Amino acid sequence: MSGFRHVVMFGWVDGTTTQQQQEVADRLLELPGIIPEIQAYSVGADAGVNPGNHDFVVVADFADRDGYVAYRDHPAHRAVVDQYIKPLVARRAAVQYELR
């Protein structure tokens, strides 16, 4: 397999509701139908198995780095980040890497 993967993890601010978390997931899951560069897309809440984990993850695969950049900068993605994610994020970690 080759391609380019983006992984981002969020920790929500205290008081973030289950409904708000579901809204984030729902809005993110609309993006593969809008942004053609997305080849595979998965989102989910932490299973709660280990303490100290982030609360939520997004894993997105693209054909190449340019596909990721198109996604990163796409107005639909930016709108979800700005409207639904940024107001709830206490911490964030991300990595992008080449799939081999």
PDB file of N, CA and C in Angstrom:
ATOM      1  N   MET A   1       0.840  -1.173   0.000  1.00  0.00           N
ATOM      2  CA  MET A   1       0.000   0.000   0.000  1.00  0.00           C
ATOM      3  C   MET A   1       0.883   1.233   0.000  1.00  0.00           C
ATOM      4  N   SER A   2       0.530   2.192  -0.773  1.00  0.00           N
ATOM      5  CA  SER A   2       1.222   3.473  -0.743  1.00  0.00           C
ATOM      6  C   SER A   2       0.180   4.575  -0.653  1.00  0.00           C
ATOM      7  N   GLY A   3       0.612   5.720  -0.248  1.00  0.00           N
ATOM      8  CA  GLY A   3      -0.285   6.852  -0.094  1.00  0.00           C
ATOM      9  C   GLY A   3       0.209   7.752   1.015  1.00  0.00           C
ATOM     10  N   PHE A   4      -0.705   8.529   1.549  1.00  0.00           N
ATOM     11  CA  PHE A   4      -0.375   9.519   2.562  1.00  0.00           C
ATOM     12  C   PHE A   4      -1.478   9.509   3.605  1.00  0.00           C
ATOM     13  N   ARG A   5      -1.090   9.414   4.874  1.00  0.00           N
ATOM     14  CA  ARG A   5      -2.075   9.309   5.964  1.00  0.00           C
ATOM     15  C   ARG A   5      -1.966  10.505   6.907  1.00  0.00           C
ATOM     16  N   HIS A   6      -3.130  10.977   7.331  1.00  0.00           N
ATOM     17  CA  HIS A   6      -3.260  12.050   8.325  1.00  0.00           C
ATOM     18  C   HIS A   6      -3.986  11.470   9.531  1.00  0.00           C
ATOM     19  N   VAL A   7      -3.379  11.618  10.706  1.00  0.00           N
ATOM     20  CA  VAL A   7      -4.000  11.178  11.953  1.00  0.00           C
ATOM     21  C   VAL A   7      -4.030  12.373  12.890  1.00  0.00           C
ATOM     22  N   VAL A   8      -5.204  12.679  13.421  1.00  0.00           N
ATOM     23  CA  VAL A   8      -5.324  13.780  14.381  1.00  0.00           C
ATOM     24  C   VAL A   8      -6.172  13.313  15.559  1.00  0.00           C
ATOM     25  N   MET A   9      -5.704  13.660  16.759  1.00  0.00           N
ATOM     26  CA  MET A   9      -6.402  13.280  17.986  1.00  0.00           C
ATOM     27  C   MET A   9      -6.773  14.543  18.748  1.00  0.00           C
ATOM     28  N   PHE A  10      -7.955  14.519  19.345  1.00  0.00           N
ATOM     29  CA  PHE A  10      -8.442  15.659  20.113  1.00  0.00           C
ATOM     30  C   PHE A  10      -8.753  15.245  21.544  1.00  0.00           C
ATOM     31  N   GLY A  11      -8.513  16.148  22.460  1.00  0.00           N
ATOM     32  CA  GLY A  11      -9.022  16.059  23.820  1.00  0.00           C
ATOM     33  C   GLY A  11     -10.016  17.187  23.977  1.00  0.00           C
ATOM     34  N   TRP A  12     -11.210  16.867  24.378  1.00  0.00           N
ATOM     35  CA  TRP A  12     -12.279  17.867  24.473  1.00  0.00           C
ATOM     36  C   TRP A  12     -12.180  18.679  25.770  1.00  0.00           C
ATOM     37  N   VAL A  13     -12.681  19.893  25.740  1.00  0.00           N
ATOM     38  CA  VAL A  13     -12.759  20.711  26.948  1.00  0.00           C
ATOM     39  C   VAL A  13     -13.769  20.072  27.902  1.00  0.00           C
ATOM     40  N   ASP A  14     -13.574  20.313  29.179  1.00  0.00           N
ATOM     41  CA  ASP A  14     -14.518  19.825  30.178  1.00  0.00           C
ATOM     42  C   ASP A  14     -15.911  20.360  29.862  1.00  0.00           C
ATOM     43  N   GLY A  15     -16.888  19.507  30.018  1.00  0.00           N
ATOM     44  CA  GLY A  15     -18.269  19.896  29.766  1.00  0.00           C
ATOM     45  C   GLY A  15     -18.749  19.606  28.363  1.00  0.00           C
ATOM     46  N   THR A  16     -17.861  19.127  27.484  1.00  0.00           N
ATOM     47  CA  THR A  16     -18.290  18.768  26.128  1.00  0.00           C
ATOM     48  C   THR A  16     -19.289  17.619  26.231  1.00  0.00           C
ATOM     49  N   THR A  17     -20.428  17.779  25.592  1.00  0.00           N
ATOM     50  CA  THR A  17     -21.487  16.785  25.708  1.00  0.00           C
ATOM     51  C   THR A  17     -21.346  15.690  24.652  1.00  0.00           C
ATOM     52  N   THR A  18     -22.016  14.593  24.910  1.00  0.00           N
ATOM     53  CA  THR A  18     -22.064  13.504  23.932  1.00  0.00           C
ATOM     54  C   THR A  18     -22.676  14.002  22.634  1.00  0.00           C
ATOM     55  N   GLN A  19     -23.682  14.841  22.729  1.00  0.00           N
ATOM     56  CA  GLN A  19     -24.336  15.398  21.532  1.00  0.00           C
ATOM     57  C   GLN A  19     -23.347  16.244  20.721  1.00  0.00           C
ATOM     58  N   GLN A  20     -22.526  17.042  21.377  1.00  0.00           N
ATOM     59  CA  GLN A  20     -21.535  17.849  20.661  1.00  0.00           C
ATOM     60  C   GLN A  20     -20.498  16.963  19.981  1.00  0.00           C
ATOM     61  N   GLN A  21     -20.067  15.907  20.660  1.00  0.00           N
ATOM     62  CA  GLN A  21     -19.102  14.985  20.078  1.00  0.00           C
ATOM     63  C   GLN A  21     -19.699  14.285  18.849  1.00  0.00           C
ATOM     64  N   GLN A  22     -20.964  13.907  18.947  1.00  0.00           N
ATOM     65  CA  GLN A  22     -21.632  13.259  17.818  1.00  0.00           C
ATOM     66  C   GLN A  22     -21.772  14.225  16.646  1.00  0.00           C
ATOM     67  N   GLU A  23     -22.028  15.481  16.935  1.00  0.00           N
ATOM     68  CA  GLU A  23     -22.133  16.501  15.885  1.00  0.00           C
ATOM     69  C   GLU A  23     -20.804  16.635  15.147  1.00  0.00           C
ATOM     70  N   VAL A  24     -19.705  16.636  15.877  1.00  0.00           N
ATOM     71  CA  VAL A  24     -18.382  16.681  15.247  1.00  0.00           C
ATOM     72  C   VAL A  24     -18.211  15.471  14.331  1.00  0.00           C
ATOM     73  N   ALA A  25     -18.508  14.285  14.850  1.00  0.00           N
ATOM     74  CA  ALA A  25     -18.360  13.069  14.043  1.00  0.00           C
ATOM     75  C   ALA A  25     -19.238  13.129  12.797  1.00  0.00           C
ATOM     76  N   ASP A  26     -20.478  13.541  12.968  1.00  0.00           N
ATOM     77  CA  ASP A  26     -21.404  13.609  11.828  1.00  0.00           C
ATOM     78  C   ASP A  26     -20.909  14.574  10.765  1.00  0.00           C
ATOM     79  N   ARG A  27     -20.446  15.741  11.175  1.00  0.00           N
ATOM     80  CA  ARG A  27     -19.959  16.743  10.209  1.00  0.00           C
ATOM     81  C   ARG A  27     -18.695  16.246   9.499  1.00  0.00           C
ATOM     82  N   LEU A  28     -17.797  15.632  10.246  1.00  0.00           N
ATOM     83  CA  LEU A  28     -16.590  15.094   9.619  1.00  0.00           C
ATOM     84  C   LEU A  28     -16.926  13.995   8.616  1.00  0.00           C
ATOM     85  N   LEU A  29     -17.879  13.143   8.959  1.00  0.00           N
ATOM     86  CA  LEU A  29     -18.220  12.027   8.071  1.00  0.00           C
ATOM     87  C   LEU A  29     -18.922  12.469   6.794  1.00  0.00           C
ATOM     88  N   GLU A  30     -19.322  13.725   6.709  1.00  0.00           N
ATOM     89  CA  GLU A  30     -19.858  14.279   5.462  1.00  0.00           C
ATOM     90  C   GLU A  30     -18.740  14.589   4.464  1.00  0.00           C
ATOM     91  N   LEU A  31     -17.532  14.797   4.960  1.00  0.00           N
ATOM     92  CA  LEU A  31     -16.436  15.275   4.110  1.00  0.00           C
ATOM     93  C   LEU A  31     -16.037  14.324   2.981  1.00  0.00           C
ATOM     94  N   PRO A  32     -16.031  13.000   3.181  1.00  0.00           N
ATOM     95  CA  PRO A  32     -15.668  12.144   2.041  1.00  0.00           C
ATOM     96  C   PRO A  32     -16.600  12.291   0.835  1.00  0.00           C
ATOM     97  N   GLY A  33     -17.825  12.685   1.052  1.00  0.00           N
ATOM     98  CA  GLY A  33     -18.749  12.923  -0.053  1.00  0.00           C
ATOM     99  C   GLY A  33     -18.561  14.270  -0.721  1.00  0.00           C
ATOM    100  N   ILE A  34     -17.761  15.130  -0.108  1.00  0.00           N
ATOM    101  CA  ILE A  34     -17.538  16.491  -0.603  1.00  0.00           C
ATOM    102  C   ILE A  34     -16.137  16.661  -1.183  1.00  0.00           C
ATOM    103  N   ILE A  35     -15.162  16.013  -0.560  1.00  0.00           N
ATOM    104  CA  ILE A  35     -13.756  16.208  -0.927  1.00  0.00           C
ATOM    105  C   ILE A  35     -13.254  14.953  -1.631  1.00  0.00           C
ATOM    106  N   PRO A  36     -13.103  15.006  -2.947  1.00  0.00           N
ATOM    107  CA  PRO A  36     -12.786  13.791  -3.706  1.00  0.00           C
ATOM    108  C   PRO A  36     -11.395  13.214  -3.411  1.00  0.00           C
ATOM    109  N   GLU A  37     -10.501  13.984  -2.850  1.00  0.00           N
ATOM    110  CA  GLU A  37      -9.146  13.490  -2.571  1.00  0.00           C
ATOM    111  C   GLU A  37      -9.120  12.457  -1.441  1.00  0.00           C
ATOM    112  N   ILE A  38     -10.165  12.418  -0.620  1.00  0.00           N
ATOM    113  CA  ILE A  38     -10.208  11.467   0.489  1.00  0.00           C
ATOM    114  C   ILE A  38     -10.418  10.066  -0.067  1.00  0.00           C
ATOM    115  N   GLN A  39      -9.489   9.153   0.240  1.00  0.00           N
ATOM    116  CA  GLN A  39      -9.607   7.763  -0.216  1.00  0.00           C
ATOM    117  C   GLN A  39     -10.205   6.864   0.856  1.00  0.00           C
ATOM    118  N   ALA A  40      -9.877   7.120   2.105  1.00  0.00           N
ATOM    119  CA  ALA A  40     -10.433   6.374   3.236  1.00  0.00           C
ATOM    120  C   ALA A  40     -10.519   7.335   4.407  1.00  0.00           C
ATOM    121  N   TYR A  41     -11.555   7.161   5.238  1.00  0.00           N
ATOM    122  CA  TYR A  41     -11.797   8.127   6.308  1.00  0.00           C
ATOM    123  C   TYR A  41     -12.453   7.425   7.471  1.00  0.00           C
ATOM    124  N   SER A  42     -11.888   7.614   8.649  1.00  0.00           N
ATOM    125  CA  SER A  42     -12.436   6.986   9.842  1.00  0.00           C
ATOM    126  C   SER A  42     -12.364   7.974  10.993  1.00  0.00           C
ATOM    127  N   VAL A  43     -13.428   8.049  11.769  1.00  0.00           N
ATOM    128  CA  VAL A  43     -13.452   8.887  12.962  1.00  0.00           C
ATOM    129  C   VAL A  43     -14.007   8.054  14.107  1.00  0.00           C
ATOM    130  N   GLY A  44     -13.637   8.411  15.336  1.00  0.00           N
ATOM    131  CA  GLY A  44     -14.199   7.683  16.460  1.00  0.00           C
ATOM    132  C   GLY A  44     -13.779   8.231  17.797  1.00  0.00           C
ATOM    133  N   ALA A  45     -14.623   7.943  18.782  1.00  0.00           N
ATOM    134  CA  ALA A  45     -14.335   8.300  20.161  1.00  0.00           C
ATOM    135  C   ALA A  45     -13.440   7.234  20.782  1.00  0.00           C
ATOM    136  N   ASP A  46     -12.606   7.653  21.705  1.00  0.00           N
ATOM    137  CA  ASP A  46     -11.741   6.720  22.416  1.00  0.00           C
ATOM    138  C   ASP A  46     -12.588   5.669  23.130  1.00  0.00           C
ATOM    139  N   ALA A  47     -12.137   4.436  23.104  1.00  0.00           N
ATOM    140  CA  ALA A  47     -12.873   3.318  23.707  1.00  0.00           C
ATOM    141  C   ALA A  47     -12.771   3.308  25.229  1.00  0.00           C
ATOM    142  N   GLY A  48     -11.898   4.125  25.789  1.00  0.00           N
ATOM    143  CA  GLY A  48     -11.795   4.206  27.231  1.00  0.00           C
ATOM    144  C   GLY A  48     -11.054   3.058  27.889  1.00  0.00           C
ATOM    145  N   VAL A  49     -10.244   2.348  27.122  1.00  0.00           N
ATOM    146  CA  VAL A  49      -9.512   1.195  27.648  1.00  0.00           C
ATOM    147  C   VAL A  49      -8.318   1.636  28.492  1.00  0.00           C
ATOM    148  N   ASN A  50      -7.619   2.682  28.056  1.00  0.00           N
ATOM    149  CA  ASN A  50      -6.425   3.156  28.762  1.00  0.00           C
ATOM    150  C   ASN A  50      -6.617   4.590  29.231  1.00  0.00           C
ATOM    151  N   PRO A  51      -6.198   4.885  30.458  1.00  0.00           N
ATOM    152  CA  PRO A  51      -6.303   6.261  30.947  1.00  0.00           C
ATOM    153  C   PRO A  51      -5.315   7.174  30.229  1.00  0.00           C
ATOM    154  N   GLY A  52      -5.661   8.452  30.133  1.00  0.00           N
ATOM    155  CA  GLY A  52      -4.754   9.441  29.568  1.00  0.00           C
ATOM    156  C   GLY A  52      -4.816   9.595  28.063  1.00  0.00           C
ATOM    157  N   ASN A  53      -5.638   8.788  27.387  1.00  0.00           N
ATOM    158  CA  ASN A  53      -5.756   8.913  25.937  1.00  0.00           C
ATOM    159  C   ASN A  53      -6.477  10.199  25.551  1.00  0.00           C
ATOM    160  N   HIS A  54      -6.316  10.574  24.304  1.00  0.00           N
ATOM    161  CA  HIS A  54      -7.148  11.630  23.742  1.00  0.00           C
ATOM    162  C   HIS A  54      -8.577  11.094  23.643  1.00  0.00           C
ATOM    163  N   ASP A  55      -9.527  11.992  23.393  1.00  0.00           N
ATOM    164  CA  ASP A  55     -10.941  11.619  23.390  1.00  0.00           C
ATOM    165  C   ASP A  55     -11.472  11.176  22.036  1.00  0.00           C
ATOM    166  N   PHE A  56     -10.816  11.597  20.952  1.00  0.00           N
ATOM    167  CA  PHE A  56     -11.401  11.430  19.617  1.00  0.00           C
ATOM    168  C   PHE A  56     -10.278  11.387  18.597  1.00  0.00           C
ATOM    169  N   VAL A  57     -10.484  10.629  17.513  1.00  0.00           N
ATOM    170  CA  VAL A  57      -9.464  10.522  16.474  1.00  0.00           C
ATOM    171  C   VAL A  57     -10.087  10.609  15.087  1.00  0.00           C
ATOM    172  N   VAL A  58      -9.302  11.137  14.155  1.00  0.00           N
ATOM    173  CA  VAL A  58      -9.620  11.121  12.726  1.00  0.00           C
ATOM    174  C   VAL A  58      -8.427  10.497  12.021  1.00  0.00           C
ATOM    175  N   VAL A  59      -8.692   9.509  11.157  1.00  0.00           N
ATOM    176  CA  VAL A  59      -7.655   8.902  10.323  1.00  0.00           C
ATOM    177  C   VAL A  59      -8.121   9.044   8.883  1.00  0.00           C
ATOM    178  N   ALA A  60      -7.308   9.715   8.077  1.00  0.00           N
ATOM    179  CA  ALA A  60      -7.682   9.977   6.691  1.00  0.00           C
ATOM    180  C   ALA A  60      -6.542   9.580   5.766  1.00  0.00           C
ATOM    181  N   ASP A  61      -6.886   8.873   4.693  1.00  0.00           N
ATOM    182  CA  ASP A  61      -5.894   8.432   3.705  1.00  0.00           C
ATOM    183  C   ASP A  61      -6.116   9.130   2.375  1.00  0.00           C
ATOM    184  N   PHE A  62      -4.990   9.427   1.730  1.00  0.00           N
ATOM    185  CA  PHE A  62      -4.986  10.141   0.453  1.00  0.00           C
ATOM    186  C   PHE A  62      -3.987   9.466  -0.483  1.00  0.00           C
ATOM    187  N   ALA A  63      -4.097   9.725  -1.753  1.00  0.00           N
ATOM    188  CA  ALA A  63      -3.164   9.144  -2.723  1.00  0.00           C
ATOM    189  C   ALA A  63      -1.747   9.672  -2.502  1.00  0.00           C
ATOM    190  N   ASP A  64      -1.668  10.945  -2.087  1.00  0.00           N
ATOM    191  CA  ASP A  64      -0.357  11.572  -1.935  1.00  0.00           C
ATOM    192  C   ASP A  64      -0.479  12.809  -1.050  1.00  0.00           C
ATOM    193  N   ARG A  65       0.656  13.435  -0.822  1.00  0.00           N
ATOM    194  CA  ARG A  65       0.712  14.642   0.010  1.00  0.00           C
ATOM    195  C   ARG A  65      -0.186  15.751  -0.543  1.00  0.00           C
ATOM    196  N   ASP A  66      -0.218  15.897  -1.861  1.00  0.00           N
ATOM    197  CA  ASP A  66      -1.053  16.932  -2.470  1.00  0.00           C
ATOM    198  C   ASP A  66      -2.535  16.705  -2.165  1.00  0.00           C
ATOM    199  N   GLY A  67      -2.949  15.440  -2.133  1.00  0.00           N
ATOM    200  CA  GLY A  67      -4.334  15.128  -1.771  1.00  0.00           C
ATOM    201  C   GLY A  67      -4.645  15.554  -0.356  1.00  0.00           C
ATOM    202  N   TYR A  68      -3.708  15.304   0.559  1.00  0.00           N
ATOM    203  CA  TYR A  68      -3.883  15.749   1.943  1.00  0.00           C
ATOM    204  C   TYR A  68      -3.994  17.272   2.018  1.00  0.00           C
ATOM    205  N   VAL A  69      -3.103  17.974   1.333  1.00  0.00           N
ATOM    206  CA  VAL A  69      -3.120  19.440   1.379  1.00  0.00           C
ATOM    207  C   VAL A  69      -4.442  19.972   0.820  1.00  0.00           C
ATOM    208  N   ALA A  70      -4.950  19.347  -0.235  1.00  0.00           N
ATOM    209  CA  ALA A  70      -6.243  19.758  -0.779  1.00  0.00           C
ATOM    210  C   ALA A  70      -7.343  19.602   0.272  1.00  0.00           C
ATOM    211  N   TYR A  71      -7.323  18.489   1.000  1.00  0.00           N
ATOM    212  CA  TYR A  71      -8.270  18.255   2.094  1.00  0.00           C
ATOM    213  C   TYR A  71      -8.080  19.281   3.207  1.00  0.00           C
ATOM    214  N   ARG A  72      -6.843  19.447   3.639  1.00  0.00           N
ATOM    215  CA  ARG A  72      -6.532  20.373   4.739  1.00  0.00           C
ATOM    216  C   ARG A  72      -7.070  21.767   4.475  1.00  0.00           C
ATOM    217  N   ASP A  73      -6.933  22.218   3.230  1.00  0.00           N
ATOM    218  CA  ASP A  73      -7.291  23.580   2.875  1.00  0.00           C
ATOM    219  C   ASP A  73      -8.703  23.717   2.302  1.00  0.00           C
ATOM    220  N   HIS A  74      -9.409  22.615   2.107  1.00  0.00           N
ATOM    221  CA  HIS A  74     -10.735  22.656   1.497  1.00  0.00           C
ATOM    222  C   HIS A  74     -11.702  23.454   2.380  1.00  0.00           C
ATOM    223  N   PRO A  75     -12.494  24.334   1.790  1.00  0.00           N
ATOM    224  CA  PRO A  75     -13.420  25.151   2.584  1.00  0.00           C
ATOM    225  C   PRO A  75     -14.398  24.338   3.442  1.00  0.00           C
ATOM    226  N   ALA A  76     -14.837  23.202   2.965  1.00  0.00           N
ATOM    227  CA  ALA A  76     -15.760  22.376   3.762  1.00  0.00           C
ATOM    228  C   ALA A  76     -15.064  21.835   5.004  1.00  0.00           C
ATOM    229  N   HIS A  77     -13.818  21.401   4.867  1.00  0.00           N
ATOM    230  CA  HIS A  77     -13.047  20.917   6.010  1.00  0.00           C
ATOM    231  C   HIS A  77     -12.764  22.057   6.977  1.00  0.00           C
ATOM    232  N   ARG A  78     -12.336  23.187   6.458  1.00  0.00           N
ATOM    233  CA  ARG A  78     -12.041  24.344   7.301  1.00  0.00           C
ATOM    234  C   ARG A  78     -13.282  24.763   8.087  1.00  0.00           C
ATOM    235  N   ALA A  79     -14.444  24.709   7.462  1.00  0.00           N
ATOM    236  CA  ALA A  79     -15.686  25.095   8.140  1.00  0.00           C
ATOM    237  C   ALA A  79     -15.991  24.167   9.309  1.00  0.00           C
ATOM    238  N   VAL A  80     -15.800  22.859   9.113  1.00  0.00           N
ATOM    239  CA  VAL A  80     -16.028  21.906  10.207  1.00  0.00           C
ATOM    240  C   VAL A  80     -15.049  22.176  11.344  1.00  0.00           C
ATOM    241  N   VAL A  81     -13.793  22.378  11.012  1.00  0.00           N
ATOM    242  CA  VAL A  81     -12.788  22.648  12.037  1.00  0.00           C
ATOM    243  C   VAL A  81     -13.144  23.922  12.805  1.00  0.00           C
ATOM    244  N   ASP A  82     -13.429  24.992  12.079  1.00  0.00           N
ATOM    245  CA  ASP A  82     -13.667  26.276  12.725  1.00  0.00           C
ATOM    246  C   ASP A  82     -14.968  26.319  13.520  1.00  0.00           C
ATOM    247  N   GLN A  83     -16.013  25.724  12.974  1.00  0.00           N
ATOM    248  CA  GLN A  83     -17.336  25.830  13.598  1.00  0.00           C
ATOM    249  C   GLN A  83     -17.586  24.782  14.675  1.00  0.00           C
ATOM    250  N   TYR A  84     -17.121  23.553  14.457  1.00  0.00           N
ATOM    251  CA  TYR A  84     -17.486  22.456  15.351  1.00  0.00           C
ATOM    252  C   TYR A  84     -16.354  21.935  16.232  1.00  0.00           C
ATOM    253  N   ILE A  85     -15.119  21.997  15.739  1.00  0.00           N
ATOM    254  CA  ILE A  85     -14.013  21.390  16.482  1.00  0.00           C
ATOM    255  C   ILE A  85     -13.293  22.405  17.377  1.00  0.00           C
ATOM    256  N   LYS A  86     -12.834  23.499  16.806  1.00  0.00           N
ATOM    257  CA  LYS A  86     -12.048  24.461  17.583  1.00  0.00           C
ATOM    258  C   LYS A  86     -12.717  24.899  18.886  1.00  0.00           C
ATOM    259  N   PRO A  87     -14.020  25.120  18.908  1.00  0.00           N
ATOM    260  CA  PRO A  87     -14.635  25.549  20.173  1.00  0.00           C
ATOM    261  C   PRO A  87     -14.584  24.494  21.279  1.00  0.00           C
ATOM    262  N   LEU A  88     -14.326  23.239  20.927  1.00  0.00           N
ATOM    263  CA  LEU A  88     -14.369  22.153  21.904  1.00  0.00           C
ATOM    264  C   LEU A  88     -13.008  21.575  22.264  1.00  0.00           C
ATOM    265  N   VAL A  89     -11.953  21.985  21.575  1.00  0.00           N
ATOM    266  CA  VAL A  89     -10.656  21.329  21.723  1.00  0.00           C
ATOM    267  C   VAL A  89      -9.842  21.926  22.866  1.00  0.00           C
ATOM    268  N   ALA A  90      -9.425  21.044  23.786  1.00  0.00           N
ATOM    269  CA  ALA A  90      -8.514  21.424  24.855  1.00  0.00           C
ATOM    270  C   ALA A  90      -7.078  21.055  24.479  1.00  0.00           C
ATOM    271  N   ARG A  91      -6.930  19.957  23.734  1.00  0.00           N
ATOM    272  CA  ARG A  91      -5.605  19.532  23.282  1.00  0.00           C
ATOM    273  C   ARG A  91      -5.749  18.807  21.959  1.00  0.00           C
ATOM    274  N   ARG A  92      -4.659  18.863  21.192  1.00  0.00           N
ATOM    275  CA  ARG A  92      -4.657  18.279  19.844  1.00  0.00           C
ATOM    276  C   ARG A  92      -3.271  17.716  19.570  1.00  0.00           C
ATOM    277  N   ALA A  93      -3.237  16.592  18.882  1.00  0.00           N
ATOM    278  CA  ALA A  93      -1.979  16.026  18.395  1.00  0.00           C
ATOM    279  C   ALA A  93      -2.240  15.499  16.992  1.00  0.00           C
ATOM    280  N   ALA A  94      -1.287  15.669  16.105  1.00  0.00           N
ATOM    281  CA  ALA A  94      -1.474  15.215  14.727  1.00  0.00           C
ATOM    282  C   ALA A  94      -0.152  14.746  14.146  1.00  0.00           C
ATOM    283  N   VAL A  95      -0.274  13.876  13.154  1.00  0.00           N
ATOM    284  CA  VAL A  95       0.882  13.421  12.396  1.00  0.00           C
ATOM    285  C   VAL A  95       0.410  13.091  10.986  1.00  0.00           C
ATOM    286  N   GLN A  96       1.281  13.345  10.027  1.00  0.00           N
ATOM    287  CA  GLN A  96       1.046  12.947   8.649  1.00  0.00           C
ATOM    288  C   GLN A  96       2.261  12.144   8.225  1.00  0.00           C
ATOM    289  N   TYR A  97       2.016  11.066   7.476  1.00  0.00           N
ATOM    290  CA  TYR A  97       3.146  10.236   7.049  1.00  0.00           C
ATOM    291  C   TYR A  97       2.829   9.495   5.762  1.00  0.00           C
ATOM    292  N   GLU A  98       3.923   9.138   5.074  1.00  0.00           N
ATOM    293  CA  GLU A  98       3.835   8.365   3.838  1.00  0.00           C
ATOM    294  C   GLU A  98       3.506   6.917   4.175  1.00  0.00           C
ATOM    295  N   LEU A  99       2.560   6.331   3.475  1.00  0.00           N
ATOM    296  CA  LEU A  99       2.262   4.908   3.611  1.00  0.00           C
ATOM    297  C   LEU A  99       3.195   4.145   2.694  1.00  0.00           C
ATOM    298  N   ARG A 100       3.757   3.062   3.174  1.00  0.00           N
ATOM    299  CA  ARG A 100       4.688   2.254   2.378  1.00  0.00           C
ATOM    300  C   ARG A 100       4.252   0.825   2.347  1.00  0.00           C
TER     301      ARG A 100
END
